[in-house]
Coordinates of C-alpha atoms and ligand atoms in Angstrom, one line a residue:
X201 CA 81.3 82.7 111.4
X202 CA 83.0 86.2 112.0
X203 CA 80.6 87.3 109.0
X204 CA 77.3 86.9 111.1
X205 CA 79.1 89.3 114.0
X206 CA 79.2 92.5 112.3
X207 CA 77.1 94.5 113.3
X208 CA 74.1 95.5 111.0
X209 CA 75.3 98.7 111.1
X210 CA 79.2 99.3 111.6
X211 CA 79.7 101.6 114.4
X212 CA 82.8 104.0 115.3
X213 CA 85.0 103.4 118.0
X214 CA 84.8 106.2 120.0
X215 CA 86.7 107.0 124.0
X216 CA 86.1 102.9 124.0
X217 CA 82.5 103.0 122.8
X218 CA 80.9 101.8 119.6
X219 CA 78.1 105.0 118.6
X220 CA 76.1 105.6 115.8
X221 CA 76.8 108.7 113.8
X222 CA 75.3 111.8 115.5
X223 CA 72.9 112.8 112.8
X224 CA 72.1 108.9 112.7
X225 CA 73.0 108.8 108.7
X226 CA 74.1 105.7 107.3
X227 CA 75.5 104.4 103.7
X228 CA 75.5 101.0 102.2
X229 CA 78.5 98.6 102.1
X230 CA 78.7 96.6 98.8
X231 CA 80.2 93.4 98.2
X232 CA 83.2 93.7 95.2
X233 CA 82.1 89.9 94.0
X234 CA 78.1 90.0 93.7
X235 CA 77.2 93.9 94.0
X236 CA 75.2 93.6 96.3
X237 CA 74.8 95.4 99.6
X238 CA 76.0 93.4 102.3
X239 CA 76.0 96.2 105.7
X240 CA 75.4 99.6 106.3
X241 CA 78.1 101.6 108.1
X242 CA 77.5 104.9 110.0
X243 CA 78.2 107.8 107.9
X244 CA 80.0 110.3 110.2
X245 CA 80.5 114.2 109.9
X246 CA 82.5 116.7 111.8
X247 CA 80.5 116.4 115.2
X248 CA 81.6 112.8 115.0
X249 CA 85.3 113.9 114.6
X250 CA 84.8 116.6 117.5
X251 CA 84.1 113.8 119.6
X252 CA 86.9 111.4 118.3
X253 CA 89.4 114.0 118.5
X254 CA 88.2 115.2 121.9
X255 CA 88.6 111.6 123.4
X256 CA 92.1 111.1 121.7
X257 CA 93.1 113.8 123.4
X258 CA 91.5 113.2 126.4
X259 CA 92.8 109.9 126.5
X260 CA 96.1 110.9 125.0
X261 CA 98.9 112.7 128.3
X262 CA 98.1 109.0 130.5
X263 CA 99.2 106.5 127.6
X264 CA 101.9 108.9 126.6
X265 CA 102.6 108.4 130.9
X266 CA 103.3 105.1 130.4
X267 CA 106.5 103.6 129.6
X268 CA 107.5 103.0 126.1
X269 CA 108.1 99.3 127.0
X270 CA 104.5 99.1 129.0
X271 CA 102.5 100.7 125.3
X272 CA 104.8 98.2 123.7
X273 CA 103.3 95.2 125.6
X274 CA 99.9 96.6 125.1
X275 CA 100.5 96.5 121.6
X276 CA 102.3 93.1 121.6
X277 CA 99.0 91.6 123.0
X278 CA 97.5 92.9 120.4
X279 CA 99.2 91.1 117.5
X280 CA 98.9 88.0 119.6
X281 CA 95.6 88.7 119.8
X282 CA 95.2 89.2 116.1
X283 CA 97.5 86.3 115.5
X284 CA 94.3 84.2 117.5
X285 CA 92.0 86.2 115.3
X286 CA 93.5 86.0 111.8
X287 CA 91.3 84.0 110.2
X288 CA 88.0 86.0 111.4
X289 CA 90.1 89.1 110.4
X290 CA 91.2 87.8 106.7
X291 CA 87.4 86.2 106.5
X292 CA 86.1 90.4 106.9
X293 CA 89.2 91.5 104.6
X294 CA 87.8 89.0 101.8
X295 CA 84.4 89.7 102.3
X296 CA 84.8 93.2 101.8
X297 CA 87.7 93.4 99.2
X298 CA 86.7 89.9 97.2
X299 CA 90.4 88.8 97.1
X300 CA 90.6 85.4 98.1
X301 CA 90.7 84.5 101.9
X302 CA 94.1 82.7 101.1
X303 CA 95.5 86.2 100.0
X304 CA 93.6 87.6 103.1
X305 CA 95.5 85.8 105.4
X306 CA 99.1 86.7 103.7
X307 CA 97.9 90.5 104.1
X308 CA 97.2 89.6 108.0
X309 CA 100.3 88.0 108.4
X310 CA 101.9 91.2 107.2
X311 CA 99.9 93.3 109.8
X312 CA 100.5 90.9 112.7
X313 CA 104.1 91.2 111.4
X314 CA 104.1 95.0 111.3
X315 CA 102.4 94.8 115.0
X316 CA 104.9 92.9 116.4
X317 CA 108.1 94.5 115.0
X318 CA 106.6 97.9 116.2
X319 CA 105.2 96.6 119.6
X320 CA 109.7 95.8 120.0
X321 CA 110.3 99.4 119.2
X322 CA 109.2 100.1 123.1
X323 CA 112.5 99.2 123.9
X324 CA 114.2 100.8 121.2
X325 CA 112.8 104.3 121.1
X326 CA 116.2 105.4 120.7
X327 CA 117.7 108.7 121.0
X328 CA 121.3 110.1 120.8
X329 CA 123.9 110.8 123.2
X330 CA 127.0 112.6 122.5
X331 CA 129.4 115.5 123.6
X332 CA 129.2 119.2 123.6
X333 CA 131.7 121.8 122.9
X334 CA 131.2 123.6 126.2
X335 CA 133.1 121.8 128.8
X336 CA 130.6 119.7 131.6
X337 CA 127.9 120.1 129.5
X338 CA 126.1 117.0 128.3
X339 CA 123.9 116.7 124.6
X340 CA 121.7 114.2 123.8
X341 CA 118.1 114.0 122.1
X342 CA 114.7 112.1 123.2
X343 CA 112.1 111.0 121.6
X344 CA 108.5 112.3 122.8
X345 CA 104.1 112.0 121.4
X346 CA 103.2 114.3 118.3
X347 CA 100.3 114.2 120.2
X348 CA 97.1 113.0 118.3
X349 CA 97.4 111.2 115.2
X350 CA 94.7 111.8 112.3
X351 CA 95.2 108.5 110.5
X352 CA 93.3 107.8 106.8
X353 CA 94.2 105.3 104.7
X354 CA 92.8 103.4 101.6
X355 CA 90.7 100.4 100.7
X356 CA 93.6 98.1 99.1
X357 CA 95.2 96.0 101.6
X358 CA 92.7 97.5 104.6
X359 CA 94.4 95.3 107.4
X360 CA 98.0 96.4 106.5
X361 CA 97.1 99.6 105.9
X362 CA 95.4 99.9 109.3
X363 CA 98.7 97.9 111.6
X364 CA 101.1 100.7 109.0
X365 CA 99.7 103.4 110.7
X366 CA 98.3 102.5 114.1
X367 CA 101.0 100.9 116.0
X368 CA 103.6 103.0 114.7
X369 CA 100.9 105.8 116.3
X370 CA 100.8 104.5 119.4
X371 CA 103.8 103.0 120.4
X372 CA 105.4 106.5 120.2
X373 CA 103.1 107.5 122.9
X374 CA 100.2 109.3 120.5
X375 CA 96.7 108.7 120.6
X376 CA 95.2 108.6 117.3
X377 CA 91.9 108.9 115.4
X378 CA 91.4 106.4 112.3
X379 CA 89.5 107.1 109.4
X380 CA 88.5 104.1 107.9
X381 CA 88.2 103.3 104.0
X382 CA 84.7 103.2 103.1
X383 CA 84.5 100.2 101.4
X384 CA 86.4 98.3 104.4
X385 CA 84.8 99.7 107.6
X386 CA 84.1 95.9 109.0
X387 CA 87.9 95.8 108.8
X388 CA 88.7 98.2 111.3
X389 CA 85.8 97.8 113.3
X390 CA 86.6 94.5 114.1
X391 CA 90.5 95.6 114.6
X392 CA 89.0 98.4 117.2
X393 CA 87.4 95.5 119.1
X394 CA 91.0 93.5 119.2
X395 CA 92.2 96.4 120.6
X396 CA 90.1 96.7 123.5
X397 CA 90.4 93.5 124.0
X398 CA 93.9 93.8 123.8
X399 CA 94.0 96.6 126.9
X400 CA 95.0 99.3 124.5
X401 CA 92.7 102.4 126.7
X402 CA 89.6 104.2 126.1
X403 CA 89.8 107.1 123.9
X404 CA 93.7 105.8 122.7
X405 CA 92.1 104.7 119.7
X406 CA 89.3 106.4 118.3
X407 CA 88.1 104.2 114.9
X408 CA 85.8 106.8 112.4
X409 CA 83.7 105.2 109.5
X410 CA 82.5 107.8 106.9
X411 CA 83.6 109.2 103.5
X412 CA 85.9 111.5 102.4
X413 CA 85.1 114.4 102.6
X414 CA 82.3 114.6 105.4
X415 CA 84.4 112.2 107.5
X416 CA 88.5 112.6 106.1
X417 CA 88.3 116.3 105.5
X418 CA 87.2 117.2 109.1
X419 CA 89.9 115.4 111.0
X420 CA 92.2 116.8 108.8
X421 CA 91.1 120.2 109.1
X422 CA 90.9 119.7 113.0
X423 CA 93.4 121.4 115.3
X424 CA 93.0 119.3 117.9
X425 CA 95.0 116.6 115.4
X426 CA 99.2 117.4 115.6
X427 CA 99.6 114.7 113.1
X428 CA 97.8 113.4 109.6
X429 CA 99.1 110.4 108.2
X430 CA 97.4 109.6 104.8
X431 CA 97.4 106.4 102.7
X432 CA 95.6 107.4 99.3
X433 CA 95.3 109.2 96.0
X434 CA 97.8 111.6 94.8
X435 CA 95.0 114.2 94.1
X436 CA 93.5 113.9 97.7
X437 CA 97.0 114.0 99.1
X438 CA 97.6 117.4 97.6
X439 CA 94.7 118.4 99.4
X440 CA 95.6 117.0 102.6
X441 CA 99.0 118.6 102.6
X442 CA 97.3 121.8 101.3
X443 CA 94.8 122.2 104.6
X444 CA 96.9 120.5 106.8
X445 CA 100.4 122.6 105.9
X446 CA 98.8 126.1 106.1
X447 CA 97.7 125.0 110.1
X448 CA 101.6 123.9 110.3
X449 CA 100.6 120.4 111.0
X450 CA 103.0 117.9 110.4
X451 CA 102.0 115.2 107.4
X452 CA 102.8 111.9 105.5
X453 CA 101.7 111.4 102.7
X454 CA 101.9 107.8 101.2
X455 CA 100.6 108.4 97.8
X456 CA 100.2 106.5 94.6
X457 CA 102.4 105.2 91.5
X458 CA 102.9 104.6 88.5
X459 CA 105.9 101.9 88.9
X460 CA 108.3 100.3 86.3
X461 CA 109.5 97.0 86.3
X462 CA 112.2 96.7 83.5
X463 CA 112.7 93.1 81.7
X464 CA 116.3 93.4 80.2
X465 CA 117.8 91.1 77.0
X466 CA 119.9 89.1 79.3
X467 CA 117.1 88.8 82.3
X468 CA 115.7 85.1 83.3
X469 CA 112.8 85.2 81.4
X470 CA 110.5 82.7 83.5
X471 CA 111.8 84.7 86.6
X472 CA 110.3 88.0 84.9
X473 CA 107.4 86.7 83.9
X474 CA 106.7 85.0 87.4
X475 CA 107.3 88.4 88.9
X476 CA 105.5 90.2 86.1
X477 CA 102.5 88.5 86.7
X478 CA 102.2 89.1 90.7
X479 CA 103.5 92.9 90.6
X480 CA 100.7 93.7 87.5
X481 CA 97.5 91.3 89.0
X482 CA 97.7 90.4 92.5
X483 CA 95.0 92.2 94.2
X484 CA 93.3 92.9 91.2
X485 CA 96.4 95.4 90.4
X486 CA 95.5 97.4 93.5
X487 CA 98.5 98.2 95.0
X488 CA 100.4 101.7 95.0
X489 CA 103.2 99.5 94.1
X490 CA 101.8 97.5 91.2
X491 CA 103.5 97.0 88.0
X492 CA 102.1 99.5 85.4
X493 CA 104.7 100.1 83.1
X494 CA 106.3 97.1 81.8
X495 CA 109.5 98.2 79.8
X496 CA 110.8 95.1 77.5
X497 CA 114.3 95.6 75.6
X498 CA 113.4 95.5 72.0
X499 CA 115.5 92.1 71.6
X500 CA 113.4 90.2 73.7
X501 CA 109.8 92.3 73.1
X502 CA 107.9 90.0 70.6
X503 CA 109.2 86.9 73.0
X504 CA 108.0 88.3 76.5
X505 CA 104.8 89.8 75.1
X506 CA 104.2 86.5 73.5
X507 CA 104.9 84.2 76.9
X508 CA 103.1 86.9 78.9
X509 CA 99.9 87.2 77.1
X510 CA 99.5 83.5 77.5
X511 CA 100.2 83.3 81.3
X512 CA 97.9 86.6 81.4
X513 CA 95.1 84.0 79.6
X514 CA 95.1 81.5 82.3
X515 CA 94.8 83.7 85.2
X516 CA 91.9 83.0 87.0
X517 CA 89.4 85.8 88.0
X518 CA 87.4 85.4 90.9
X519 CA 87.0 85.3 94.7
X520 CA 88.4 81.6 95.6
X521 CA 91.6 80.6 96.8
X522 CA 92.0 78.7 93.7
X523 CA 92.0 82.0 91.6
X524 CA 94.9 84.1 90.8
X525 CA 92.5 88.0 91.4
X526 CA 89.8 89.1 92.6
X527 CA 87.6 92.0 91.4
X528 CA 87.8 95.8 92.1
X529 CA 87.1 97.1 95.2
X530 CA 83.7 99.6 93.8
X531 CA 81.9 100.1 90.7
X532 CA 83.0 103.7 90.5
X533 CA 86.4 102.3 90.1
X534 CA 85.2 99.7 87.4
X535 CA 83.7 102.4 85.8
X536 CA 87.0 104.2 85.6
X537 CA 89.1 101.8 84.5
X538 CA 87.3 101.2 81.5
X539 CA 87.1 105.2 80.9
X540 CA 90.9 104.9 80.8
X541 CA 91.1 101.9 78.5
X542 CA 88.7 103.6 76.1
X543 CA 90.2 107.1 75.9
X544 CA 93.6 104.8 75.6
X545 CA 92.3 102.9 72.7
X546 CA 91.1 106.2 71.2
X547 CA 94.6 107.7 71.5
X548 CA 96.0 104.9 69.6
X549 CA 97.0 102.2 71.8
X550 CA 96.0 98.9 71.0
X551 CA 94.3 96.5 73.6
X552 CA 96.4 93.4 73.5
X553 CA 94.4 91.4 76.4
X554 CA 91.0 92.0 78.5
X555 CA 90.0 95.5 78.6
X556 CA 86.3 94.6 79.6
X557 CA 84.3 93.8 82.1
X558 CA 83.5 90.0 82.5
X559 CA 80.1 89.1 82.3
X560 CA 79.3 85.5 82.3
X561 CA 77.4 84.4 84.8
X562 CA 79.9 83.9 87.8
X563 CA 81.3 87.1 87.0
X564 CA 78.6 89.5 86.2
X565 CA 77.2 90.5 89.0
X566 CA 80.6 91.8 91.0
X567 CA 83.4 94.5 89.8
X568 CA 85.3 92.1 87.5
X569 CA 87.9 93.9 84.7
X570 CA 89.5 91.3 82.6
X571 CA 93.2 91.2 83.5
X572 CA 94.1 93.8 81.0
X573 CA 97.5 94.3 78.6
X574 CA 98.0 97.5 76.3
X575 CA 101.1 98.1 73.6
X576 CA 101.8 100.9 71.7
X577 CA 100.6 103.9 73.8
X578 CA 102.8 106.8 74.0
X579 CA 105.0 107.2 77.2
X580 CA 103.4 111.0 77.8
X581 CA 100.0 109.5 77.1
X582 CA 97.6 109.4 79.7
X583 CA 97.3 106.1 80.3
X584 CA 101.3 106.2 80.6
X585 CA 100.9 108.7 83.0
X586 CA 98.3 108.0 85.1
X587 CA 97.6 105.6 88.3
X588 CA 95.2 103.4 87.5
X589 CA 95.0 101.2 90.1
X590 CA 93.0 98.6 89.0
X591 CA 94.6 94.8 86.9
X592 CA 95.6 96.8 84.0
X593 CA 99.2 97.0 83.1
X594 CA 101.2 98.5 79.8
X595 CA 103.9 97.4 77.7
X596 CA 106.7 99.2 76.3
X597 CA 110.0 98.7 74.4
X598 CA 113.6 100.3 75.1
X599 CA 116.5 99.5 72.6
X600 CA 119.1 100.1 75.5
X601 CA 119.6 100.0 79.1
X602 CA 120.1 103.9 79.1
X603 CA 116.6 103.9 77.4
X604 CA 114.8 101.8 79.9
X605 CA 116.5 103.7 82.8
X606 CA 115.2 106.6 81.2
X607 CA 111.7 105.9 80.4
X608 CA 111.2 104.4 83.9
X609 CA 112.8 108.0 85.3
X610 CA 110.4 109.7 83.0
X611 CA 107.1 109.4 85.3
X612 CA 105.3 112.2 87.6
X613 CA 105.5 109.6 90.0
X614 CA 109.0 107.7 91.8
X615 CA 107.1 104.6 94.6
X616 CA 108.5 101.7 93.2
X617 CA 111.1 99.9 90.4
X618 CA 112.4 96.7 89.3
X619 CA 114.5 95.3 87.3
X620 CA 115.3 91.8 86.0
X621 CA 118.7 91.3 84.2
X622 CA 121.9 88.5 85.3
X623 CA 124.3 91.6 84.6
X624 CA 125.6 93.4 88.3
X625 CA 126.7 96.5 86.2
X626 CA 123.0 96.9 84.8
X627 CA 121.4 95.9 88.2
X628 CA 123.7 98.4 90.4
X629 CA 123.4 100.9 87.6
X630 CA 119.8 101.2 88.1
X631 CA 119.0 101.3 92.2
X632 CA 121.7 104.1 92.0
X633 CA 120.0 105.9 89.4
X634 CA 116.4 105.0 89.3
X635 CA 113.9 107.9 90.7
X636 CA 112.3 105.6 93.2
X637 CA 111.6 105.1 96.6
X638 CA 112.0 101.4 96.5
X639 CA 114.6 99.6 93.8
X640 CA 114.0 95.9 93.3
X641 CA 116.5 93.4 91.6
X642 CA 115.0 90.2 90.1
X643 CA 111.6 90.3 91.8
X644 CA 108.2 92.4 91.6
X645 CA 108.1 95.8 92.4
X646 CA 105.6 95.2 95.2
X647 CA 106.6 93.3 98.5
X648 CA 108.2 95.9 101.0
X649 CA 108.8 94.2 104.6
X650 CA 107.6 96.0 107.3
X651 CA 111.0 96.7 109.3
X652 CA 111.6 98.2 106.2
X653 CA 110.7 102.5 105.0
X654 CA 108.3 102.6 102.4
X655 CA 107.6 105.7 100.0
X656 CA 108.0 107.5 97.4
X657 CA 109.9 110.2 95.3
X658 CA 108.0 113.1 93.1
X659 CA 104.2 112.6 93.3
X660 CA 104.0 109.3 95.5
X661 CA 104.4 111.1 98.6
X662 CA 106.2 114.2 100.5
X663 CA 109.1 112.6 101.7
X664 CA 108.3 110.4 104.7
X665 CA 109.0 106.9 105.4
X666 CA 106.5 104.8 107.0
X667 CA 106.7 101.8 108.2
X668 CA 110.5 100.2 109.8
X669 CA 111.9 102.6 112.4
X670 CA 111.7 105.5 110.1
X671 CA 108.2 105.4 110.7
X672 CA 109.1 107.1 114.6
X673 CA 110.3 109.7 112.8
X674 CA 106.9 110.6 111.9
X675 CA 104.9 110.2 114.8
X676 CA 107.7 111.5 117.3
X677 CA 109.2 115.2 118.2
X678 CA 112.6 114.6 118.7
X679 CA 113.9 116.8 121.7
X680 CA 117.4 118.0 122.4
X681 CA 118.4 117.7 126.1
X682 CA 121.5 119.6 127.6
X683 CA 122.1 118.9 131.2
X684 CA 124.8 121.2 132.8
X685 CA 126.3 120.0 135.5
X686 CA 129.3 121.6 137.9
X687 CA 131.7 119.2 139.0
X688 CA 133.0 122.1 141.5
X689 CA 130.3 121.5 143.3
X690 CA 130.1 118.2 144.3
Ligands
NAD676 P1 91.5 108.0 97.9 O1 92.6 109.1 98.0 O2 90.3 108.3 97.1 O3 91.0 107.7 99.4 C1 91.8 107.3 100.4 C2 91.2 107.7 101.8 O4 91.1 109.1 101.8 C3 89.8 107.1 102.0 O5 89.7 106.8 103.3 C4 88.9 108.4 101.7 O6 87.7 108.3 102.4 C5 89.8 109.5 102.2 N1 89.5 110.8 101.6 C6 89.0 111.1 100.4 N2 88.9 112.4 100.2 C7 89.3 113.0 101.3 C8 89.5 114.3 101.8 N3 89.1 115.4 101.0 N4 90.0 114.6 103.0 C9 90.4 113.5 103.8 N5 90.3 112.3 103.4 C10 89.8 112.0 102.2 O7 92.2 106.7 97.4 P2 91.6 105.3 97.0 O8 91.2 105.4 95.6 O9 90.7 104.9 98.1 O10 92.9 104.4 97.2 C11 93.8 104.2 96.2 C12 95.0 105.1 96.2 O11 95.8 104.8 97.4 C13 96.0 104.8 95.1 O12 96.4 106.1 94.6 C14 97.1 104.1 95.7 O13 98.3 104.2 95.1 C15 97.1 104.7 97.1 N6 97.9 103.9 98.0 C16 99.1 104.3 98.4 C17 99.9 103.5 99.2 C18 101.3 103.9 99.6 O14 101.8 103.4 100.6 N7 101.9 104.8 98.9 C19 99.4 102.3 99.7 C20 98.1 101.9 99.3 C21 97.3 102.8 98.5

């Protein structure tokens, strides 16, 4: 049991050593299904970051020394090792998320997936040759380390979010400094110990556990990081970019959204539904590219509400394989999601389905919301507006395609869209024109692949792309070479 190997305390990964936090402090880890503490984790602070950063970039000039193809293989034996491991690493994902340990091992997959496609990239770093307009002169560009990587990332899907940012990191020659989510730190403690395993070097990947801002902040403040790459909430990454950009260092920012998944008169019905259902609820609705705004032509409205407040009934809450969501990841965030619904409910919206807490007696104890559907709120209300991460999703009608295109478009955010119609005009129509960084025909508006860029428009993000080979982009410089040569003197 995987469970029984954590350590009492979860320690940071530091220059290849697990250590405590300097000033010894410590917070509890809770478990999402019974509220109760299951670990404590070390609470780090900036000396903690000195050190991690200082061993990064210790560590960092010999693995940038190797070949591209030599970190690649380093990195390939790490999927394979996490491929071994994938049940002990969905068993810790579970544990500390409550989704079921079926969905646990789907969300491995995808980061085993993610370390293998990247682990190839060490023998496609690829750079361009081409002519110049001087005669004998020779152009072409290379790709070389940022340097250190600052790495945080969110609670949601912790293994994915982890493989999204660290083998991307490294296999472009940086060394790199992970901030763990607080409420998964088991997570990527147990990844750090793949990784040694692996023969990924001392100090190459430095693993912090603490909070935001006495752990986050720091490393993003910290000169000694080139690069920040953040997985989180729109309001932190506007902090982020703020301290980060005035020291000139370079940032993504994979922020959050508020996405639209459009259900058309002439769509398949069951296929919307089907797809409704998994974009809105899986993972408890905690995914930057959840379904929160559900726009139904006016034709079909009464139909799809009808079919999808039954299928919405028979969902079943809880932490088994058999059940269709788990609960959400903290009470804090319970809390918050029924703050929403209530102000939503005093603004006029009408709760349709859910909107509470469970509290029977398999339920009670952990962070369960009752798979939640609101009608009739207002498309600048806040609810409309607003992430809320969490299984809550809104409906809303459009009498016309030009309608629906334009209430999805009208959103401070742009992550993800869908839309579910048979017609090729209306389909085409909206990729081309809907502000998003990810246009879906026919399916949910979650699901991106990992050869595939990922990000968002507007608030969900500053323009990067992470992961596919976009993602290089982000942790590379890209240097132009000219090489003169003088065929006179030969
Ligand atoms: P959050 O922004 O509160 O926290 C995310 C991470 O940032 C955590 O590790 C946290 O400790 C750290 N952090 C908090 N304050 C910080 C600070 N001042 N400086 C540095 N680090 C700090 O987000 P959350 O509520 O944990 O996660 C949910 C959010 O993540 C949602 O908005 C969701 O959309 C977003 N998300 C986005 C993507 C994407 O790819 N676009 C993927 C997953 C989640």
């Amino acid at each position: 049991m995987i469970e029984e190997s954590i350590p009492g305390t979860v320690p940071n990964w530091i220059g290849g050593e697990q250590s405590e936090a300097l000033s010894g402090k410590v917070f509890d880890k809770v478990s999402p299904h019974s509220g109760r503490p299951v670990y404590q984790v070390v609470r780090s602070l900036a000396d903690d970051i000195e050190r991690a950063v200082g061993a990064a970039r210790e560590a960092q000039p010999d693995w940038a020394g190797l070949t591209p193809v030599r970190r690649g293989e380093v990195l390939y034996a790490l999927a394979r090792l996490m491929r071994r491991d994938q049940q002990d690493l969905a068993a810790v994902v579970a544990l500390e998320t409550g989704m079921s340990f079926a969905a646990a091992m789907g969300e491995t997959g995808a980061a085993i997936a993610q370390g293998e496609f990247m682990a190839g990239e060490g023998r496609r770093l690829y750079g361009r040759t081409t002519g110049s307009a001087t005669p004998h002169r020779y152009a072409s560009t290379i790709r070389q380390p940022v340097g250190v990587a600052g790495l945080i990332i969110a609670a949601n899907t912790p293994i994915a979010n982890v493989a999204w940012k660290v083998f991307p990191a490294l296999i472009c020659g940086n060394a790199a400094v992970l901030k763990a989510a607080e409420d998964t730190p088991a997570t990527a403690w147990l990844f750090g110990r793949i990784a040694q395993e692996a023969g990924v070097p001392a100090g190459v990947l430095n693993i912090i556990q603490g909070q935001g801002e006495e752990a986050g902040a720091p490393l993003v403040a910290h000169p000694g990081v080139d690069v920040v790459s953040f997985t989180g909430s729109t309001a932190v990454g506007r902090r982020i970019a703020t301290v980060a950009g005035a020291r000139l260092a370079r940032v993504s920012l994979e922020l959050g959204g508020k996405n639209a998944l459009v259900v058309c008169d002439d769509a398949d019905l069951e296929n919307a539904l089907n797809w409704t259902l998994l974009a809105a609820f899986s993972n408890a609705g905690q995914r930057c590219a959840a379904a929160s705004r559900i726009i139904v032509f006016d034709a079909i409205y009464e139909q799809f509400r009808d079919r999808l407040v039954e299928r919405v009934r028979l969902l079943r809450v809880g932490p088994d394989d058999a059940d269709d969501l788990g609960p959400v990841i903290n009470q804090r965030q319970l809390d918050n999601l029924l703050a929403f619904i209530a102000r939503a409910k005093a603004a006029g919206a009408t709760v349709t389905l859910g909107g509470r807490r469970l509290d029977d007696e398999a339920h009670a104890k952990g962070f369960y919301l009752a798979p939640t559907i609101i009608e009739g709120a207002g498309p600048q209300d806040e609810i409309s507006v607003t992430e809320l991460f969490g299984p809550v999703t809104c409906l809303y009608r459009a009498s016309t395609f030009a309608e629906a295109l334009r209430m999805a478009n009208d959103s401070p955010y742009g992550l993800t869209a869908a839309i579910h119609t048979r017609s090729i005009h209306r389909a085409t129509e909206f990729t081309q024109r809907v502000q998003a960084g990810v246009a879906v025909v026919n399916g949910g508006t979650h699901g991106s692949e990992p050869h595939m860029p990922f990000g968002g428009l507007k608030q969900s993000g500053n323009g990067s792309r992470e992961p596919g080979t976009e993602a290089l982009d982000v942790y590379s410089e890209l240097k132009d070479v000219y090489v003169h040569c003088d065929p006179g003197d030969l």
